[in-house]
Coordinates of C-alpha atoms in Angstrom, one line a residue:
M216 CA -26.6 23.2 -21.4
S217 CA -24.5 22.7 -18.3
P218 CA -23.0 19.3 -17.7
T219 CA -25.0 17.0 -15.4
Y220 CA -21.9 16.2 -13.3
D221 CA -18.6 17.9 -12.3
V222 CA -16.6 14.7 -12.7
I223 CA -17.3 11.2 -14.1
V224 CA -15.1 8.4 -12.8
L225 CA -14.7 5.5 -15.2
G226 CA -13.9 2.3 -13.3
L227 CA -14.6 1.8 -9.6
G228 CA -11.9 -0.6 -8.6
G229 CA -9.1 0.4 -6.3
M230 CA -8.1 3.7 -7.9
G231 CA -11.5 4.7 -9.1
S232 CA -13.3 4.1 -5.8
A233 CA -10.7 6.2 -4.0
A234 CA -11.0 8.9 -6.6
A235 CA -14.8 8.9 -6.3
H236 CA -14.4 9.2 -2.5
H237 CA -11.9 12.1 -2.6
L238 CA -13.9 14.0 -5.2
A239 CA -17.2 13.7 -3.5
A240 CA -15.6 14.6 -0.1
R241 CA -14.6 17.9 -1.8
G242 CA -18.1 18.7 -2.8
A243 CA -17.9 17.7 -6.5
R244 CA -21.0 16.2 -8.3
V245 CA -19.6 12.8 -9.1
L246 CA -20.8 9.9 -11.3
G247 CA -19.0 6.6 -10.9
L248 CA -19.4 4.0 -13.6
E249 CA -18.3 0.4 -13.2
K250 CA -18.5 -2.5 -15.7
F251 CA -19.1 -5.1 -13.0
G252 CA -20.4 -5.1 -9.4
P253 CA -18.9 -3.4 -6.4
A254 CA -15.5 -4.9 -5.2
H255 CA -15.7 -7.5 -7.9
N256 CA -13.1 -10.2 -8.7
R257 CA -12.8 -9.8 -12.5
G258 CA -9.9 -7.3 -12.5
S259 CA -7.0 -6.6 -10.2
S260 CA -8.5 -5.3 -6.9
H261 CA -9.3 -8.7 -5.2
G262 CA -7.6 -11.7 -3.6
G263 CA -8.0 -10.9 0.1
S264 CA -4.6 -9.2 0.6
R265 CA -1.9 -7.0 -1.0
I266 CA 1.5 -6.2 0.4
T267 CA 2.2 -2.7 1.7
R268 CA 5.8 -1.6 2.4
Q269 CA 7.8 1.6 2.5
S270 CA 11.4 0.5 1.8
Y271 CA 10.5 0.4 -1.9
F272 CA 12.9 -1.4 -4.2
E273 CA 11.2 -0.2 -7.3
D274 CA 12.4 3.4 -6.9
P275 CA 13.0 5.7 -3.9
A276 CA 10.7 8.3 -5.6
Y277 CA 7.7 6.3 -4.5
V278 CA 8.4 6.7 -0.8
P279 CA 6.7 10.1 -0.2
L280 CA 3.5 8.7 -1.8
L281 CA 3.7 5.6 0.4
L282 CA 4.0 7.7 3.6
R283 CA 0.9 9.6 2.6
A284 CA -0.9 6.4 1.7
Y285 CA -0.3 5.0 5.2
E286 CA -1.9 8.1 6.7
L287 CA -4.9 7.8 4.4
Y288 CA -5.3 4.1 5.1
E289 CA -5.4 4.9 8.8
R290 CA -8.0 7.6 8.2
L291 CA -10.1 5.2 6.1
E292 CA -10.2 2.7 8.9
R293 CA -11.2 5.5 11.4
D294 CA -13.9 6.9 9.1
T295 CA -15.5 3.5 8.3
G296 CA -14.6 1.1 11.1
C297 CA -13.5 -1.3 8.3
E298 CA -10.3 -3.3 8.7
V299 CA -8.2 -2.4 5.7
A300 CA -4.5 -2.7 6.9
T301 CA -2.5 -5.0 9.1
L302 CA 1.1 -4.0 9.8
C303 CA 2.6 -7.4 10.7
G304 CA 6.2 -6.6 9.5
G305 CA 7.9 -7.7 6.4
V306 CA 11.2 -9.1 5.0
M307 CA 12.7 -8.5 1.6
V308 CA 14.9 -11.5 1.1
G309 CA 17.6 -12.4 -1.4
R310 CA 21.3 -12.1 -2.0
P311 CA 22.7 -8.7 -0.9
D312 CA 23.1 -7.5 -4.5
S313 CA 19.6 -8.5 -5.6
R314 CA 17.1 -5.9 -6.6
T315 CA 14.8 -6.9 -3.8
V316 CA 17.4 -6.3 -1.1
A317 CA 19.6 -3.7 -2.5
G318 CA 16.7 -1.6 -3.8
S319 CA 14.9 -1.8 -0.6
L320 CA 18.0 -0.7 1.4
L321 CA 18.5 2.2 -1.0
S322 CA 15.1 3.6 -0.3
A323 CA 15.3 2.9 3.4
R324 CA 18.6 4.8 3.7
R325 CA 17.6 7.7 1.4
W326 CA 14.4 8.4 3.3
D327 CA 15.7 7.4 6.8
L328 CA 13.1 4.7 7.2
P329 CA 13.4 2.4 10.2
H330 CA 14.7 -1.0 9.2
E331 CA 17.1 -3.8 10.1
M332 CA 19.4 -5.9 8.1
L333 CA 19.3 -9.6 9.1
D334 CA 21.6 -12.4 8.1
A335 CA 20.2 -15.8 7.3
R336 CA 20.7 -17.2 10.8
E337 CA 18.8 -14.2 12.3
V338 CA 15.9 -14.5 9.8
R339 CA 15.5 -18.2 10.8
R340 CA 15.7 -17.4 14.5
R341 CA 13.0 -14.6 14.3
F342 CA 10.8 -16.3 11.8
P343 CA 11.1 -20.1 12.0
T344 CA 8.7 -20.4 9.0
L345 CA 11.4 -19.0 6.7
T346 CA 14.6 -20.9 5.7
P347 CA 16.9 -18.6 3.7
A348 CA 20.2 -19.9 2.3
E349 CA 23.4 -19.0 4.0
D350 CA 24.3 -16.4 1.2
E351 CA 20.9 -14.7 1.6
V352 CA 20.0 -11.7 3.8
A353 CA 16.9 -9.8 4.5
L354 CA 15.8 -6.2 5.1
Y355 CA 13.2 -6.2 7.9
E356 CA 10.7 -3.4 8.0
A357 CA 8.3 -3.4 11.0
R358 CA 5.9 -1.0 9.2
A359 CA 5.4 -3.4 6.3
G360 CA 2.3 -5.5 6.2
L361 CA -0.9 -6.1 4.1
V362 CA -3.9 -4.3 2.9
R363 CA -7.2 -5.9 2.1
P364 CA -8.3 -4.9 -1.4
E365 CA -12.0 -5.8 -1.3
N366 CA -12.4 -4.0 2.1
T367 CA -10.6 -1.0 0.8
V368 CA -12.7 -0.7 -2.3
A369 CA -15.9 -1.2 -0.3
A370 CA -14.9 1.4 2.2
H371 CA -14.1 4.0 -0.4
L372 CA -17.4 3.3 -2.2
R373 CA -19.3 3.7 1.1
L374 CA -17.7 7.1 1.8
A375 CA -18.3 8.2 -1.8
D376 CA -22.0 7.3 -1.5
R377 CA -22.2 9.0 1.8
D378 CA -20.9 12.2 0.3
G379 CA -23.4 12.2 -2.5
A380 CA -21.6 10.4 -5.4
E381 CA -23.9 8.6 -7.8
L382 CA -22.4 5.1 -8.3
R383 CA -23.7 2.9 -11.2
F384 CA -22.6 -0.7 -11.4
E385 CA -23.0 -3.3 -14.2
E386 CA -22.9 -0.4 -16.7
P387 CA -20.0 -0.8 -19.1
V388 CA -18.7 2.2 -20.9
T389 CA -18.8 1.9 -24.7
R390 CA -17.2 5.2 -25.6
W391 CA -15.9 8.4 -24.2
E392 CA -15.0 11.7 -25.9
A393 CA -13.6 15.1 -24.9
L394 CA -15.8 17.8 -26.4
P395 CA -14.3 20.6 -28.5
G396 CA -15.8 23.3 -26.4
G397 CA -14.8 21.7 -23.1
G398 CA -16.2 18.9 -21.0
V399 CA -16.7 15.3 -21.8
R400 CA -19.4 12.9 -23.0
V401 CA -19.5 9.2 -21.9
R402 CA -21.7 6.6 -23.5
T403 CA -22.6 3.4 -21.7
A404 CA -24.8 0.4 -22.6
R405 CA -27.6 2.2 -20.9
N406 CA -27.2 6.0 -21.3
T407 CA -25.2 9.0 -22.3
Y408 CA -23.7 11.3 -19.6
S409 CA -21.9 14.6 -19.7
A410 CA -19.5 16.2 -17.2
G411 CA -16.8 18.9 -16.9
Q412 CA -14.1 16.4 -16.2
L413 CA -13.4 12.7 -16.7
V414 CA -11.2 10.4 -14.6
I415 CA -10.3 7.1 -16.2
C416 CA -9.1 4.2 -14.0
P417 CA -9.4 1.4 -16.5
G418 CA -7.2 -1.3 -15.0
A419 CA -6.7 -4.1 -17.5
W420 CA -9.1 -2.4 -20.0
A421 CA -6.5 0.4 -20.6
P422 CA -5.5 -0.8 -24.0
R423 CA -9.1 -0.5 -25.2
L424 CA -10.2 2.7 -23.4
L425 CA -6.9 4.6 -23.8
T426 CA -5.9 3.9 -27.4
D427 CA -4.8 7.5 -27.9
L428 CA -2.6 7.7 -24.9
G429 CA 0.4 6.2 -26.7
V430 CA 1.4 3.8 -23.9
P431 CA 2.2 0.2 -25.0
F432 CA 0.4 -1.6 -22.1
T433 CA 0.8 -5.4 -21.7
I434 CA -1.9 -7.2 -19.8
E435 CA -0.7 -10.3 -17.8
R436 CA -2.6 -13.1 -16.2
Q437 CA -1.3 -13.7 -12.7
V438 CA -2.3 -16.5 -10.2
M439 CA -2.6 -16.3 -6.4
Y440 CA -2.4 -19.5 -4.4
W441 CA -3.5 -20.5 -0.9
F442 CA -1.9 -23.5 0.9
Q443 CA -2.7 -25.1 4.3
P444 CA 0.7 -25.3 6.1
S445 CA 1.6 -28.8 7.1
G446 CA 1.8 -27.9 10.8
G447 CA -1.4 -25.8 10.7
T448 CA -1.7 -22.0 10.5
H449 CA -0.6 -21.2 14.1
A450 CA 3.0 -20.5 13.1
F451 CA 1.8 -18.5 10.1
A452 CA -0.3 -16.1 12.2
P453 CA 0.3 -12.4 11.6
E454 CA 2.0 -11.9 15.0
R455 CA 4.6 -14.6 14.0
H456 CA 4.9 -14.7 10.3
P457 CA 5.7 -11.6 8.2
I458 CA 4.8 -10.6 4.7
Y459 CA 7.8 -11.4 2.4
I460 CA 9.2 -10.8 -1.1
W461 CA 11.9 -13.3 -1.9
E462 CA 14.2 -13.1 -4.9
D463 CA 16.3 -16.2 -5.9
A464 CA 19.6 -16.3 -7.7
R465 CA 17.7 -16.3 -11.1
A466 CA 16.0 -13.0 -10.2
V467 CA 12.6 -14.9 -9.8
Q468 CA 10.5 -13.2 -7.1
I469 CA 7.8 -14.7 -5.0
Y470 CA 5.7 -13.0 -2.3
G471 CA 3.5 -14.1 0.4
F472 CA 1.4 -13.4 3.5
P473 CA 0.5 -14.7 6.9
A474 CA -2.6 -16.8 7.3
I475 CA -5.1 -14.1 8.0
D476 CA -8.5 -15.7 7.5
G477 CA -8.7 -18.3 10.3
P478 CA -7.5 -21.9 10.6
D479 CA -9.0 -23.0 7.2
G480 CA -7.9 -19.9 5.3
G481 CA -4.4 -21.0 4.6
A482 CA -1.5 -18.7 3.7
K483 CA -1.3 -17.0 0.3
V484 CA 1.7 -17.0 -2.0
A485 CA 2.4 -16.0 -5.6
F486 CA 5.0 -15.3 -8.2
F487 CA 5.7 -11.6 -8.6
R488 CA 5.4 -11.3 -12.4
K489 CA 6.1 -14.4 -14.4
G490 CA 2.6 -14.2 -15.8
T491 CA 1.3 -14.9 -19.3
V492 CA 0.0 -12.3 -21.7
C493 CA -3.7 -12.1 -22.0
T494 CA -6.7 -9.7 -22.4
P495 CA -9.6 -9.3 -20.1
E496 CA -11.7 -11.2 -22.6
T497 CA -9.2 -14.1 -23.1
I498 CA -7.8 -14.6 -19.6
E499 CA -7.8 -18.3 -18.6
R500 CA -9.5 -18.3 -15.2
T501 CA -8.9 -22.0 -14.6
V502 CA -5.7 -22.7 -12.6
H503 CA -4.0 -25.9 -13.7
D504 CA -2.3 -28.6 -11.6
R505 CA 1.1 -27.9 -13.3
E506 CA 0.8 -24.3 -12.1
V507 CA 0.1 -25.4 -8.5
A508 CA 3.0 -27.8 -8.6
A509 CA 5.4 -25.0 -9.9
M510 CA 4.3 -22.7 -7.1
A511 CA 4.7 -25.4 -4.4
G512 CA 8.1 -26.3 -5.8
Q513 CA 9.3 -22.7 -5.7
V514 CA 8.4 -22.3 -2.0
A515 CA 9.3 -25.8 -0.7
D516 CA 12.9 -25.0 0.2
R517 CA 12.1 -21.5 1.5
L518 CA 9.0 -22.2 3.5
P519 CA 9.1 -26.0 4.0
D520 CA 5.9 -26.1 6.0
L521 CA 3.8 -24.0 3.6
P522 CA 2.9 -26.3 0.7
G523 CA 1.3 -28.8 3.0
R524 CA -2.0 -28.9 1.2
F525 CA -3.3 -26.9 -1.7
L526 CA -6.5 -25.1 -0.9
T527 CA -7.5 -22.8 -3.8
A528 CA -6.2 -20.3 -6.4
A529 CA -7.5 -17.3 -8.1
T530 CA -6.4 -15.2 -11.1
C531 CA -6.0 -11.5 -11.5
M532 CA -4.4 -9.2 -14.1
Y533 CA -1.4 -6.9 -14.1
S534 CA -1.5 -3.9 -16.4
N535 CA 2.2 -3.4 -17.2
T536 CA 4.1 -0.5 -18.7
P537 CA 7.5 -1.1 -20.4
D538 CA 9.4 0.4 -17.4
E539 CA 7.0 -1.0 -14.8
H540 CA 6.2 2.5 -13.4
F541 CA 2.7 3.9 -13.2
V542 CA 0.9 6.4 -15.5
I543 CA -0.9 9.1 -13.5
A544 CA -1.4 12.4 -15.3
R545 CA -3.7 14.7 -17.3
H546 CA -4.3 13.0 -20.6
P547 CA -1.8 14.7 -23.0
A548 CA -4.3 14.8 -25.8
H549 CA -7.1 16.2 -23.6
P550 CA -5.3 18.1 -20.8
G551 CA -8.2 20.3 -20.0
S552 CA -10.8 17.6 -19.3
V553 CA -9.4 14.1 -18.9
T554 CA -7.2 12.5 -16.2
V555 CA -5.8 9.0 -16.3
A556 CA -4.5 6.5 -13.8
C557 CA -3.3 3.2 -15.2
G558 CA -0.4 0.8 -15.8
F559 CA 0.1 0.0 -12.2
S560 CA 2.3 -3.0 -13.2
G561 CA 1.5 -5.3 -10.3
H562 CA 2.6 -3.0 -7.5
G563 CA -0.1 -0.3 -7.3
F564 CA -2.7 -1.3 -4.8
K565 CA -0.8 -0.1 -1.7
F566 CA -1.0 3.4 -3.2
V567 CA -4.8 3.4 -3.7
P568 CA -5.8 6.1 -1.2
V569 CA -3.1 8.6 -2.3
V570 CA -3.8 8.0 -6.0
G571 CA -7.4 8.8 -5.2
E572 CA -6.2 12.1 -3.6
I573 CA -4.0 12.9 -6.6
L574 CA -6.8 12.2 -9.1
A575 CA -9.1 14.5 -7.2
D576 CA -6.4 17.2 -7.3
L577 CA -5.8 16.9 -11.0
A578 CA -9.5 16.7 -12.0
L579 CA -10.4 19.7 -9.9
T580 CA -7.4 22.0 -10.1
G581 CA -5.2 20.6 -12.9
E582 CA -2.2 20.0 -10.6
T583 CA -1.2 18.2 -7.4
P584 CA 1.4 18.8 -4.7
H585 CA 2.3 15.1 -4.8
P586 CA 5.5 14.1 -6.7
I587 CA 4.2 12.3 -9.9
E588 CA 6.9 13.2 -12.4
L589 CA 7.9 9.6 -12.6
F590 CA 4.4 8.7 -13.9
D591 CA 4.3 11.1 -17.0
P592 CA 2.9 9.2 -20.0
G593 CA 5.3 11.1 -22.2
R594 CA 8.5 9.8 -20.5
P595 CA 11.1 8.4 -22.9
R596 CA 11.0 4.9 -21.4
L597 CA 7.4 4.4 -22.7
R598 CA 8.4 4.9 -26.3
P599 CA 8.0 1.9 -28.5
G600 CA 10.9 -0.5 -28.4
F601 CA 12.0 0.3 -24.8
T602 CA 12.8 -2.7 -22.7
A603 CA 13.3 -2.5 -19.0
A604 CA 16.8 -3.2 -17.9
P605 CA 17.4 -6.5 -16.1
A606 CA 17.1 -6.3 -12.3

């Protein structure tokens, strides 16, 4: 009997929703399965905003994918009329030899990306909300900004549905298997489905759903905070206040955004990493006063008007690999029928549309023209015992 679907997409968050869209747009018979509702807040694709940037300190190898992601975000807005990206500019701040600054500069120079280097005085002049120390500098990138995760997921799901994908929500997967003769079978709490191909985008559920992948994932609880600036949100509007990633002398990074949701929305800030290990079942959703105080204390000297009044906080999860690079590939144990996208290590959402394109390539043809060698699950740095070098 022929499989009911060409491709089943497991997980319809950021990556899965984009994969469902790109697959359906190419005429594939697609079934999308999601444990929760559409654009939910139980995983990693929520929180109102995510940073996007091109001068990428993590590795220059990401830049071609970022350039394509920018094109696809623009297309997504045109096709849906939904606001998904705001390019308000961004600064990568720290000492000149910090990973945030030096790594960003390396990518900008290697790929000839437009950028400016600003000393502390110039940062304060252009952006009065920021007060770097005299020994700090910033790389300014006019094409940096933010993307809206909930809007992005909803827009991709809308296009997938338009093009014929069958999307099922509140239907958790209990088991999947690659069949000896080819194809896959997926069991959920409601039914059993078959398809020629399976795309797995499990987010924080990777350790449970990809036990045979051989990647030692670590799931981290992260907290996002919103503060009402003491002088109001006018100075923190997107046309005045950039996104930022700021690394201090101890290599602690924070990141933040303009106030994008009106006068009562406040401005969002968070630590980049510095989370606590958890699982999707054990994550502490309550944010405690001591955590709010630690965040306010971290930003007080850098953005003195920001921690005026705490508004709210929300948790999300990072799915980390040992080297903090992604995993995007055909599953090495099931290369004929299973494709995986996972381990986005807290910096993946800006890549969502291009990852969707890559996953459609791999599922339908077994290869992609995009450079994804860095994301091979068999790379040496994912072997047990590897520890990422200090920044």
